[in-house]
JSON list of C-alpha atoms in Angstrom, two decimals:
[
{"chain": "A", "resi": 1228, "resn": "UNK", "atom": "CA", "xyz": [14.59, 0.40, -17.68]},
{"chain": "A", "resi": 1229, "resn": "UNK", "atom": "CA", "xyz": [11.34, -0.31, -15.72]},
{"chain": "A", "resi": 1230, "resn": "UNK", "atom": "CA", "xyz": [8.63, -2.67, -16.46]},
{"chain": "A", "resi": 1231, "resn": "UNK", "atom": "CA", "xyz": [6.52, 0.20, -18.19]},
{"chain": "A", "resi": 1232, "resn": "UNK", "atom": "CA", "xyz": [9.41, 1.35, -20.45]},
{"chain": "A", "resi": 1233, "resn": "UNK", "atom": "CA", "xyz": [10.81, 4.40, -18.27]},
{"chain": "A", "resi": 1234, "resn": "UNK", "atom": "CA", "xyz": [14.37, 4.92, -17.74]},
{"chain": "A", "resi": 1235, "resn": "UNK", "atom": "CA", "xyz": [15.42, 4.25, -14.14]},
{"chain": "A", "resi": 1236, "resn": "UNK", "atom": "CA", "xyz": [15.98, 7.32, -12.56]},
{"chain": "A", "resi": 1237, "resn": "UNK", "atom": "CA", "xyz": [18.83, 7.51, -9.81]},
{"chain": "A", "resi": 1238, "resn": "UNK", "atom": "CA", "xyz": [16.47, 9.89, -7.75]},
{"chain": "A", "resi": 1239, "resn": "UNK", "atom": "CA", "xyz": [13.40, 7.78, -7.60]},
{"chain": "A", "resi": 1240, "resn": "UNK", "atom": "CA", "xyz": [12.45, 7.18, -4.21]},
{"chain": "A", "resi": 1241, "resn": "UNK", "atom": "CA", "xyz": [12.43, 3.56, -3.01]},
{"chain": "A", "resi": 1242, "resn": "UNK", "atom": "CA", "xyz": [8.81, 1.95, -3.25]},
{"chain": "A", "resi": 1243, "resn": "UNK", "atom": "CA", "xyz": [6.66, 1.80, -0.08]},
{"chain": "A", "resi": 1244, "resn": "UNK", "atom": "CA", "xyz": [7.56, -1.13, 2.24]},
{"chain": "A", "resi": 1245, "resn": "UNK", "atom": "CA", "xyz": [5.27, -4.26, 2.44]},
{"chain": "A", "resi": 1246, "resn": "UNK", "atom": "CA", "xyz": [4.35, -3.04, 5.97]},
{"chain": "A", "resi": 1247, "resn": "UNK", "atom": "CA", "xyz": [3.75, 0.51, 4.62]},
{"chain": "A", "resi": 1248, "resn": "UNK", "atom": "CA", "xyz": [1.44, -1.05, 1.93]},
{"chain": "A", "resi": 1249, "resn": "UNK", "atom": "CA", "xyz": [-0.62, -3.23, 4.79]},
{"chain": "A", "resi": 1250, "resn": "UNK", "atom": "CA", "xyz": [-0.68, -0.28, 6.94]},
{"chain": "A", "resi": 1251, "resn": "UNK", "atom": "CA", "xyz": [-2.62, 1.53, 4.15]},
{"chain": "A", "resi": 1252, "resn": "UNK", "atom": "CA", "xyz": [-4.63, -1.80, 3.22]},
{"chain": "A", "resi": 1253, "resn": "UNK", "atom": "CA", "xyz": [-5.79, -1.96, 6.62]},
{"chain": "A", "resi": 1254, "resn": "UNK", "atom": "CA", "xyz": [-7.02, 1.89, 6.56]},
{"chain": "A", "resi": 1255, "resn": "UNK", "atom": "CA", "xyz": [-8.60, 1.44, 3.30]},
{"chain": "A", "resi": 1256, "resn": "UNK", "atom": "CA", "xyz": [-11.29, -1.12, 4.61]},
{"chain": "A", "resi": 1257, "resn": "UNK", "atom": "CA", "xyz": [-14.32, -0.59, 6.53]},
{"chain": "A", "resi": 1258, "resn": "UNK", "atom": "CA", "xyz": [-14.82, -1.79, 10.17]},
{"chain": "A", "resi": 1259, "resn": "UNK", "atom": "CA", "xyz": [-17.79, -2.67, 11.99]},
{"chain": "A", "resi": 1260, "resn": "UNK", "atom": "CA", "xyz": [-16.50, -1.31, 15.00]},
{"chain": "A", "resi": 1261, "resn": "UNK", "atom": "CA", "xyz": [-12.99, -0.21, 16.55]},
{"chain": "A", "resi": 1262, "resn": "UNK", "atom": "CA", "xyz": [-12.28, -3.22, 18.25]},
{"chain": "A", "resi": 1263, "resn": "UNK", "atom": "CA", "xyz": [-12.37, -5.20, 15.08]},
{"chain": "A", "resi": 1264, "resn": "UNK", "atom": "CA", "xyz": [-9.95, -2.99, 13.61]},
{"chain": "A", "resi": 1265, "resn": "UNK", "atom": "CA", "xyz": [-7.56, -3.04, 16.78]},
{"chain": "A", "resi": 1266, "resn": "UNK", "atom": "CA", "xyz": [-7.42, -6.84, 16.56]},
{"chain": "A", "resi": 1267, "resn": "UNK", "atom": "CA", "xyz": [-6.73, -7.06, 12.91]},
{"chain": "A", "resi": 1268, "resn": "UNK", "atom": "CA", "xyz": [-3.81, -4.74, 13.38]},
{"chain": "A", "resi": 1269, "resn": "UNK", "atom": "CA", "xyz": [-2.31, -6.81, 15.95]},
{"chain": "A", "resi": 1270, "resn": "UNK", "atom": "CA", "xyz": [-3.10, -10.06, 14.16]},
{"chain": "A", "resi": 1271, "resn": "UNK", "atom": "CA", "xyz": [-2.17, -8.82, 10.66]},
{"chain": "A", "resi": 1272, "resn": "UNK", "atom": "CA", "xyz": [0.50, -6.55, 11.38]},
{"chain": "A", "resi": 1273, "resn": "UNK", "atom": "CA", "xyz": [1.89, -7.66, 14.72]},
{"chain": "A", "resi": 1274, "resn": "UNK", "atom": "CA", "xyz": [2.13, -4.12, 16.09]},
{"chain": "A", "resi": 1275, "resn": "UNK", "atom": "CA", "xyz": [0.28, -2.43, 18.49]},
{"chain": "A", "resi": 1276, "resn": "UNK", "atom": "CA", "xyz": [-2.51, -0.08, 17.81]},
{"chain": "A", "resi": 1277, "resn": "UNK", "atom": "CA", "xyz": [-0.48, 3.05, 18.96]},
{"chain": "A", "resi": 1278, "resn": "UNK", "atom": "CA", "xyz": [2.38, 1.97, 16.71]},
{"chain": "A", "resi": 1279, "resn": "UNK", "atom": "CA", "xyz": [0.25, 1.39, 13.73]},
{"chain": "A", "resi": 1280, "resn": "UNK", "atom": "CA", "xyz": [-1.35, 4.89, 14.17]},
{"chain": "A", "resi": 1281, "resn": "UNK", "atom": "CA", "xyz": [2.04, 6.32, 14.66]},
{"chain": "A", "resi": 1282, "resn": "UNK", "atom": "CA", "xyz": [3.19, 4.69, 10.94]},
{"chain": "A", "resi": 1283, "resn": "UNK", "atom": "CA", "xyz": [-0.20, 6.00, 9.50]},
{"chain": "A", "resi": 1284, "resn": "UNK", "atom": "CA", "xyz": [0.57, 9.67, 10.73]},
{"chain": "A", "resi": 1285, "resn": "UNK", "atom": "CA", "xyz": [4.12, 9.26, 8.90]},
{"chain": "A", "resi": 1286, "resn": "UNK", "atom": "CA", "xyz": [2.72, 7.66, 6.08]},
{"chain": "A", "resi": 1287, "resn": "UNK", "atom": "CA", "xyz": [0.17, 10.52, 5.12]},
{"chain": "A", "resi": 1288, "resn": "UNK", "atom": "CA", "xyz": [3.16, 12.71, 4.92]},
{"chain": "A", "resi": 1289, "resn": "UNK", "atom": "CA", "xyz": [4.83, 10.34, 2.34]},
{"chain": "A", "resi": 1290, "resn": "UNK", "atom": "CA", "xyz": [4.35, 11.28, -1.31]},
{"chain": "A", "resi": 1291, "resn": "UNK", "atom": "CA", "xyz": [4.81, 7.21, -2.23]},
{"chain": "A", "resi": 1292, "resn": "UNK", "atom": "CA", "xyz": [1.91, 6.62, -0.16]},
{"chain": "A", "resi": 1293, "resn": "UNK", "atom": "CA", "xyz": [-0.24, 9.34, -2.03]},
{"chain": "A", "resi": 1294, "resn": "UNK", "atom": "CA", "xyz": [1.02, 7.97, -5.45]},
{"chain": "A", "resi": 1295, "resn": "UNK", "atom": "CA", "xyz": [0.00, 4.03, -3.86]},
{"chain": "A", "resi": 1296, "resn": "UNK", "atom": "CA", "xyz": [-3.37, 5.03, -2.48]},
{"chain": "A", "resi": 1297, "resn": "UNK", "atom": "CA", "xyz": [-4.42, 8.52, -3.17]},
{"chain": "A", "resi": 1298, "resn": "UNK", "atom": "CA", "xyz": [-8.27, 8.06, -2.09]},
{"chain": "A", "resi": 1299, "resn": "UNK", "atom": "CA", "xyz": [-7.19, 6.85, 1.24]},
{"chain": "A", "resi": 1300, "resn": "UNK", "atom": "CA", "xyz": [-4.39, 9.27, 1.94]},
{"chain": "A", "resi": 1301, "resn": "UNK", "atom": "CA", "xyz": [-6.50, 12.05, 0.78]},
{"chain": "A", "resi": 1302, "resn": "UNK", "atom": "CA", "xyz": [-9.21, 11.13, 3.02]},
{"chain": "A", "resi": 1303, "resn": "UNK", "atom": "CA", "xyz": [-7.35, 10.48, 5.89]},
{"chain": "A", "resi": 1304, "resn": "UNK", "atom": "CA", "xyz": [-5.36, 14.12, 5.53]},
{"chain": "A", "resi": 1305, "resn": "UNK", "atom": "CA", "xyz": [-9.13, 15.86, 5.50]},
{"chain": "A", "resi": 1306, "resn": "UNK", "atom": "CA", "xyz": [-9.85, 14.06, 8.62]},
{"chain": "A", "resi": 1307, "resn": "UNK", "atom": "CA", "xyz": [-6.48, 15.10, 10.17]},
{"chain": "A", "resi": 1308, "resn": "UNK", "atom": "CA", "xyz": [-6.75, 18.57, 9.15]},
{"chain": "A", "resi": 1309, "resn": "UNK", "atom": "CA", "xyz": [-10.33, 18.97, 10.38]},
{"chain": "A", "resi": 1310, "resn": "UNK", "atom": "CA", "xyz": [-9.37, 17.42, 13.72]},
{"chain": "A", "resi": 1311, "resn": "UNK", "atom": "CA", "xyz": [-6.44, 20.01, 14.16]},
{"chain": "A", "resi": 1312, "resn": "UNK", "atom": "CA", "xyz": [-8.57, 22.89, 13.20]},
{"chain": "A", "resi": 1313, "resn": "UNK", "atom": "CA", "xyz": [-11.01, 21.85, 16.08]},
{"chain": "A", "resi": 1314, "resn": "UNK", "atom": "CA", "xyz": [-7.93, 21.90, 18.66]}
]
């Protein structure tokens, strides 16, 4: 049984990893400019900005990410869809 009283279901997906939650947290913040965000990605996550955006793009298709931070994920999905339409 979980903390909220629900029975554990065997097909429940694993929760997001700490790294995945950290990626979403970085994206949730507002940044004064691109340099500050890239610096934070390197310092806080220890990965390159390229790898960060690869992980972020994969998270946008993950239902667990949507459940964790629906506002951020839906905002980024809209931006991604608009960029695809412009191509």
